[in-house]
PDB file of C-alpha atoms in Angstrom:
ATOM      1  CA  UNK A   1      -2.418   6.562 -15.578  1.00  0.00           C
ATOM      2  CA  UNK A   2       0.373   4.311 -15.776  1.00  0.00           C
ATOM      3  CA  UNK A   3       1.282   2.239 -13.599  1.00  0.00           C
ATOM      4  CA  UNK A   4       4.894   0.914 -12.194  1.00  0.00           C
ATOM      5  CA  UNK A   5       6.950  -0.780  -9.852  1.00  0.00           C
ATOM      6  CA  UNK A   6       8.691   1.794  -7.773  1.00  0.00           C
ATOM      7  CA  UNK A   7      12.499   0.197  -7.402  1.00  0.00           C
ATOM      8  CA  UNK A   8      14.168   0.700  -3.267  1.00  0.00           C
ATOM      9  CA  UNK A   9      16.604   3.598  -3.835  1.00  0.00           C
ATOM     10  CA  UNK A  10      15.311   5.110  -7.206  1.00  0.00           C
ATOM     11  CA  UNK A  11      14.211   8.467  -8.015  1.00  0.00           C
ATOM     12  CA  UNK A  12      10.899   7.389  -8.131  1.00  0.00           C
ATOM     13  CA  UNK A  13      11.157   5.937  -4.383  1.00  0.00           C
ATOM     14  CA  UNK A  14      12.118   9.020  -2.970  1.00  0.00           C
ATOM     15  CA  UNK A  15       8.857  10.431  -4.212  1.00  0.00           C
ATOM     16  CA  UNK A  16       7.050   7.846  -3.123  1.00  0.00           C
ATOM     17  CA  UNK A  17       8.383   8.461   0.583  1.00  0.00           C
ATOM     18  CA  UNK A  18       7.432  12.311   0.438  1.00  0.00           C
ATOM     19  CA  UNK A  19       4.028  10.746  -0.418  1.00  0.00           C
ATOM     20  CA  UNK A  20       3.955   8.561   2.147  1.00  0.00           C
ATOM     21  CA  UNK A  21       4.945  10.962   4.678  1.00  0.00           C
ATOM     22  CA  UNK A  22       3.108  13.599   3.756  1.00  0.00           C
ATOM     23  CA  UNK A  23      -0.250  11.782   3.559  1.00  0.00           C
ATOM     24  CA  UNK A  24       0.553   9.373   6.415  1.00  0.00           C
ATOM     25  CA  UNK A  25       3.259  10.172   8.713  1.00  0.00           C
ATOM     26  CA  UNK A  26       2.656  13.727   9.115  1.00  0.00           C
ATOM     27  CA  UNK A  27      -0.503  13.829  10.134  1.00  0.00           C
ATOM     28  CA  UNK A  28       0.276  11.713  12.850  1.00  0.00           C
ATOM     29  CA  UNK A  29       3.205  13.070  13.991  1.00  0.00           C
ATOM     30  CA  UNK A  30       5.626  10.538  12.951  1.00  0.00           C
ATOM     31  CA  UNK A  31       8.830  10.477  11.331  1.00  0.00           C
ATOM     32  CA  UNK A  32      10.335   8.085   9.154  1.00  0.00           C
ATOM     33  CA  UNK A  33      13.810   6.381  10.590  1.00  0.00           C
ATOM     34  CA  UNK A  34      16.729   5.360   8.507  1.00  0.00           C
ATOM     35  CA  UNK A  35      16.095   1.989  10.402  1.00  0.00           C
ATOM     36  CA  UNK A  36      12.493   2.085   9.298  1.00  0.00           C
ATOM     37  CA  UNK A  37      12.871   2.663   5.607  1.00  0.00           C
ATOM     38  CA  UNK A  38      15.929  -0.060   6.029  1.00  0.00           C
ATOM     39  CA  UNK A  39      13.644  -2.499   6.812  1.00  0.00           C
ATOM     40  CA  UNK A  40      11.108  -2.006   3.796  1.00  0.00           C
ATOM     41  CA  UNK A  41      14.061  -2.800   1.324  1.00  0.00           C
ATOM     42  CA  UNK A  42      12.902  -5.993   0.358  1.00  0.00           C
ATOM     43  CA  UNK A  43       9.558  -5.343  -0.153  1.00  0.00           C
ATOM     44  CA  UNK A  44       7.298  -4.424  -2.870  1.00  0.00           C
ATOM     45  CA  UNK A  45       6.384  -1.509  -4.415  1.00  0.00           C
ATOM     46  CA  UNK A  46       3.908  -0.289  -6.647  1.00  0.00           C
ATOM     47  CA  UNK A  47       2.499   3.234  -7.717  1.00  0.00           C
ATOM     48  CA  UNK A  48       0.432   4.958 -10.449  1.00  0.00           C
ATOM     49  CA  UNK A  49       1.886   7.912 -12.662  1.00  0.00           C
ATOM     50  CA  UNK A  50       0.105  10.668 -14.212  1.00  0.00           C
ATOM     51  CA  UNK A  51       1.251  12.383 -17.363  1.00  0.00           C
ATOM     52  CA  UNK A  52       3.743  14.045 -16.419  1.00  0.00           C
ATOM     53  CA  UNK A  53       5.797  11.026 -14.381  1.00  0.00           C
ATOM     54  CA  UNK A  54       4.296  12.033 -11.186  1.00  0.00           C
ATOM     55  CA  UNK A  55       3.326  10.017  -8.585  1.00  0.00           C
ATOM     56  CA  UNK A  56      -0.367   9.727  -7.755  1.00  0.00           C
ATOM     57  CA  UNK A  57      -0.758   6.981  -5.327  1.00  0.00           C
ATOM     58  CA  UNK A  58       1.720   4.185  -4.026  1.00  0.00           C
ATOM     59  CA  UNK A  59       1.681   0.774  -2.024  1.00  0.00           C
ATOM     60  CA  UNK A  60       4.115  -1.924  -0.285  1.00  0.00           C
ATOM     61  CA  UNK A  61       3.607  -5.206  -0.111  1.00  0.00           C
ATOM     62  CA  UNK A  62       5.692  -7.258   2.323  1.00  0.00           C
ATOM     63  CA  UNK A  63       5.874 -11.105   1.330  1.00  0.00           C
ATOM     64  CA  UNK A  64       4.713 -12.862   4.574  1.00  0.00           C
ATOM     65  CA  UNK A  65       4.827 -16.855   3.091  1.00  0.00           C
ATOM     66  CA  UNK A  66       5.308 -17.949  -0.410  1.00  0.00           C
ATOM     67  CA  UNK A  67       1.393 -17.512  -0.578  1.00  0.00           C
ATOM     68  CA  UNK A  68       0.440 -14.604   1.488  1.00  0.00           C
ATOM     69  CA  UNK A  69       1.142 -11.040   1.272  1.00  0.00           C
ATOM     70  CA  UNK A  70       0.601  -8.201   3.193  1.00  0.00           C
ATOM     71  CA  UNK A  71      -0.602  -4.788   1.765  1.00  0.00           C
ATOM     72  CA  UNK A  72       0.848  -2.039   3.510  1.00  0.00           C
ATOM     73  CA  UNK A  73       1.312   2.096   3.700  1.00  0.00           C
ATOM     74  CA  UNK A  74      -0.823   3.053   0.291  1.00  0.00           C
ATOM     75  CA  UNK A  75      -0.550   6.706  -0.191  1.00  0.00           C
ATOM     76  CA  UNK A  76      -3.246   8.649  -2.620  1.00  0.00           C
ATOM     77  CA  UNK A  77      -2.270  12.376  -3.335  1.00  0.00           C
ATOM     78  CA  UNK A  78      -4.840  14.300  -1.205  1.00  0.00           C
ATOM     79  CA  UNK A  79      -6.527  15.792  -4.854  1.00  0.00           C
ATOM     80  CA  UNK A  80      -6.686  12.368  -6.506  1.00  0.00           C
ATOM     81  CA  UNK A  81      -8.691  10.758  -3.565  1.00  0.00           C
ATOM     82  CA  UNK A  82     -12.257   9.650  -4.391  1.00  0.00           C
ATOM     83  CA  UNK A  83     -11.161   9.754  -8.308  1.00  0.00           C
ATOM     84  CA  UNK A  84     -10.740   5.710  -8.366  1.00  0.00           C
ATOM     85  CA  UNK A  85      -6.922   6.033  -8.305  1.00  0.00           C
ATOM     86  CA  UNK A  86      -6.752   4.021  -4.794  1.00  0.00           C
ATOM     87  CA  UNK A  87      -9.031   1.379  -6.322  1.00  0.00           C
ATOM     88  CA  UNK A  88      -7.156   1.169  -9.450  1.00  0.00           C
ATOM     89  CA  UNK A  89      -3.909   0.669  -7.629  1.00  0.00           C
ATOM     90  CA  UNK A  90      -5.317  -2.027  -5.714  1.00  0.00           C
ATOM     91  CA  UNK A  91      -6.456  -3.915  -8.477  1.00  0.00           C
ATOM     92  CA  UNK A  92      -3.560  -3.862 -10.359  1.00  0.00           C
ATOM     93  CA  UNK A  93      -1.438  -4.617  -7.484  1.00  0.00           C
ATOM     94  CA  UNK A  94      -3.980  -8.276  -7.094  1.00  0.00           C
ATOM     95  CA  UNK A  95      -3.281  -9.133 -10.345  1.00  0.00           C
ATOM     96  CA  UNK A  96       0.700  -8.536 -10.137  1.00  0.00           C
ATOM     97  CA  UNK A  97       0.558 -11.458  -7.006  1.00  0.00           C
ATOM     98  CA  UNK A  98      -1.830 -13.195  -8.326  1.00  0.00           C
ATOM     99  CA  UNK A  99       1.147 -13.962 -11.131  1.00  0.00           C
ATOM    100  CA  UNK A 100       3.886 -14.292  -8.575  1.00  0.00           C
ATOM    101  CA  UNK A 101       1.624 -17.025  -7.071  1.00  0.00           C
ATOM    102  CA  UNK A 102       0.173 -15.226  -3.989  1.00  0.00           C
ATOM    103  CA  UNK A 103      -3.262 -16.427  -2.681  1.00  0.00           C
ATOM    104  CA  UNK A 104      -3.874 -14.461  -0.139  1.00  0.00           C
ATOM    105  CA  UNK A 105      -3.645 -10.513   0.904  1.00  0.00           C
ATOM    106  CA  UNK A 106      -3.742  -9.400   4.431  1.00  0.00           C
ATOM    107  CA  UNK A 107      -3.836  -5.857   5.771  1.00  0.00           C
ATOM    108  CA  UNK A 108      -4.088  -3.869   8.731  1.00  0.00           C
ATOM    109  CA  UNK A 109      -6.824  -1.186   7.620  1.00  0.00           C
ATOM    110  CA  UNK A 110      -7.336   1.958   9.648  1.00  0.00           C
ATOM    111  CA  UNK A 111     -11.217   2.672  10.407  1.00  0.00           C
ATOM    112  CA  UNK A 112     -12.115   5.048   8.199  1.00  0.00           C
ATOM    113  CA  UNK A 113     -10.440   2.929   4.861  1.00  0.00           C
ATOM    114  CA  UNK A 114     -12.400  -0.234   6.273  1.00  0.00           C
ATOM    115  CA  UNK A 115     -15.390   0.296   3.463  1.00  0.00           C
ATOM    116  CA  UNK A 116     -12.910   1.142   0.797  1.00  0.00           C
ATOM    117  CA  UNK A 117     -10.822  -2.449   1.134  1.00  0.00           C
ATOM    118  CA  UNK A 118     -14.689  -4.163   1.933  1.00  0.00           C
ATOM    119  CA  UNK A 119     -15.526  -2.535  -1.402  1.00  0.00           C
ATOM    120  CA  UNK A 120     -12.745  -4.236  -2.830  1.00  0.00           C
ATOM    121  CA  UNK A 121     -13.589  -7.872  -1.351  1.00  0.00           C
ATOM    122  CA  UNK A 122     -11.782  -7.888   1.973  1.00  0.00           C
ATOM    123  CA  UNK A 123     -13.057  -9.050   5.004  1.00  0.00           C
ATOM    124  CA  UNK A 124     -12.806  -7.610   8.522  1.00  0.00           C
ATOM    125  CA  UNK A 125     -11.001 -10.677  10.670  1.00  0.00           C
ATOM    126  CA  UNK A 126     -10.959 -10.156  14.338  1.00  0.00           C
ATOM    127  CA  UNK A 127     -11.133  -6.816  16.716  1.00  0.00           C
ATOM    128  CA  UNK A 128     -10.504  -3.294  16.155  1.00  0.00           C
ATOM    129  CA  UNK A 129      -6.948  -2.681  17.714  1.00  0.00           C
ATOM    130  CA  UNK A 130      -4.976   0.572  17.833  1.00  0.00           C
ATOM    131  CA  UNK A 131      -1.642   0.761  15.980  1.00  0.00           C
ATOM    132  CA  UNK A 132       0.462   3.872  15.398  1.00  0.00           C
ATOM    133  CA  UNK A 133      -1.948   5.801  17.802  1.00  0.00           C
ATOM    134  CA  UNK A 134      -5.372   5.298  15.742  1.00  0.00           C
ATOM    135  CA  UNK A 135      -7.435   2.362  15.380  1.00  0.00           C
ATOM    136  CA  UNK A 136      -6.820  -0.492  13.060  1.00  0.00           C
ATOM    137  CA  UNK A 137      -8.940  -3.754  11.475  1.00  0.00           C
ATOM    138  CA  UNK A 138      -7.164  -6.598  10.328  1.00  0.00           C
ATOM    139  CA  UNK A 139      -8.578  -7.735   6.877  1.00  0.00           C
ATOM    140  CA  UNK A 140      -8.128 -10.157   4.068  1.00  0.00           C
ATOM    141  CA  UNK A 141      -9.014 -11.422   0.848  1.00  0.00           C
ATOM    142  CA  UNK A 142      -8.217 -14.610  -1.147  1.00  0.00           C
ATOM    143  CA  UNK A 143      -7.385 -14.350  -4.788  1.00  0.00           C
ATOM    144  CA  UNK A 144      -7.212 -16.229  -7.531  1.00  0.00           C
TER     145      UNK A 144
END
């Protein structure tokens, strides 16, 4: 696997949001906006390749202070899950802010991923809430 920074605009994003929508949009009725995917412009955004160029799983990251970050909207093709792929990405994606100076990661992790970012080192902080119709955790990690 290889992985990349996916660049706002490229080739390569536009795959990424036919990930993203198929894997989380979809399934809960939602569409993407132009106004939405306007407003992830200046984020991050990170994804593994197979082989062949294609895109296995993706991630943003929106800068929230100089030192925290927040992980948002991974994808993981629907065959690649449970392979490590997610994990991977993660992982990789620490140790990319972890060199732009980051210290901290937040995310808003919906119930069923909760033991996949615990696995992973981050902690539950606060109540279950319900965001885009399904229930949420807000979690974090430091890093270093």
């Amino acid at each position: 696997m290889k992985f990349v920074e996916i660049i706002y605009g490229s080739k390569l994003y536009k795959e990424e949001i036919g990930l993203r929508d198929r894997m989380l949009r979809v399934p809960l009725g939602l569409k993407f906006s132009k106004n939405d995917l306007e407003a992830e412009k200046d984020e991050l955004r990170y994804g593994l390749l197979d082989r062949d160029n294609k895109l296995l799983t993706c991630l943003l990251i929106r800068k929230i202070t100089p030192e925290t970050a927040k992980l948002r909207q991974m994808a993981v093709e629907e065959n690649m899950q449970g392979k490590g792929v997610g994990k991977f990405l993660v992982e990789r994606v620490e140790e990319e802010l972890v060199k732009q100076r980051f210290k901290k990661i937040e995310l808003h992790a919906r119930m069923y991923a909760k033991g996949f970012y615990e696995k992973l080192g981050y902690e539950p902080v606060g109540k279950e809430f319900t965001e885009v119709g399904i229930l949420h955790i807000k979690m974090e990690k430091t890093i270093k």
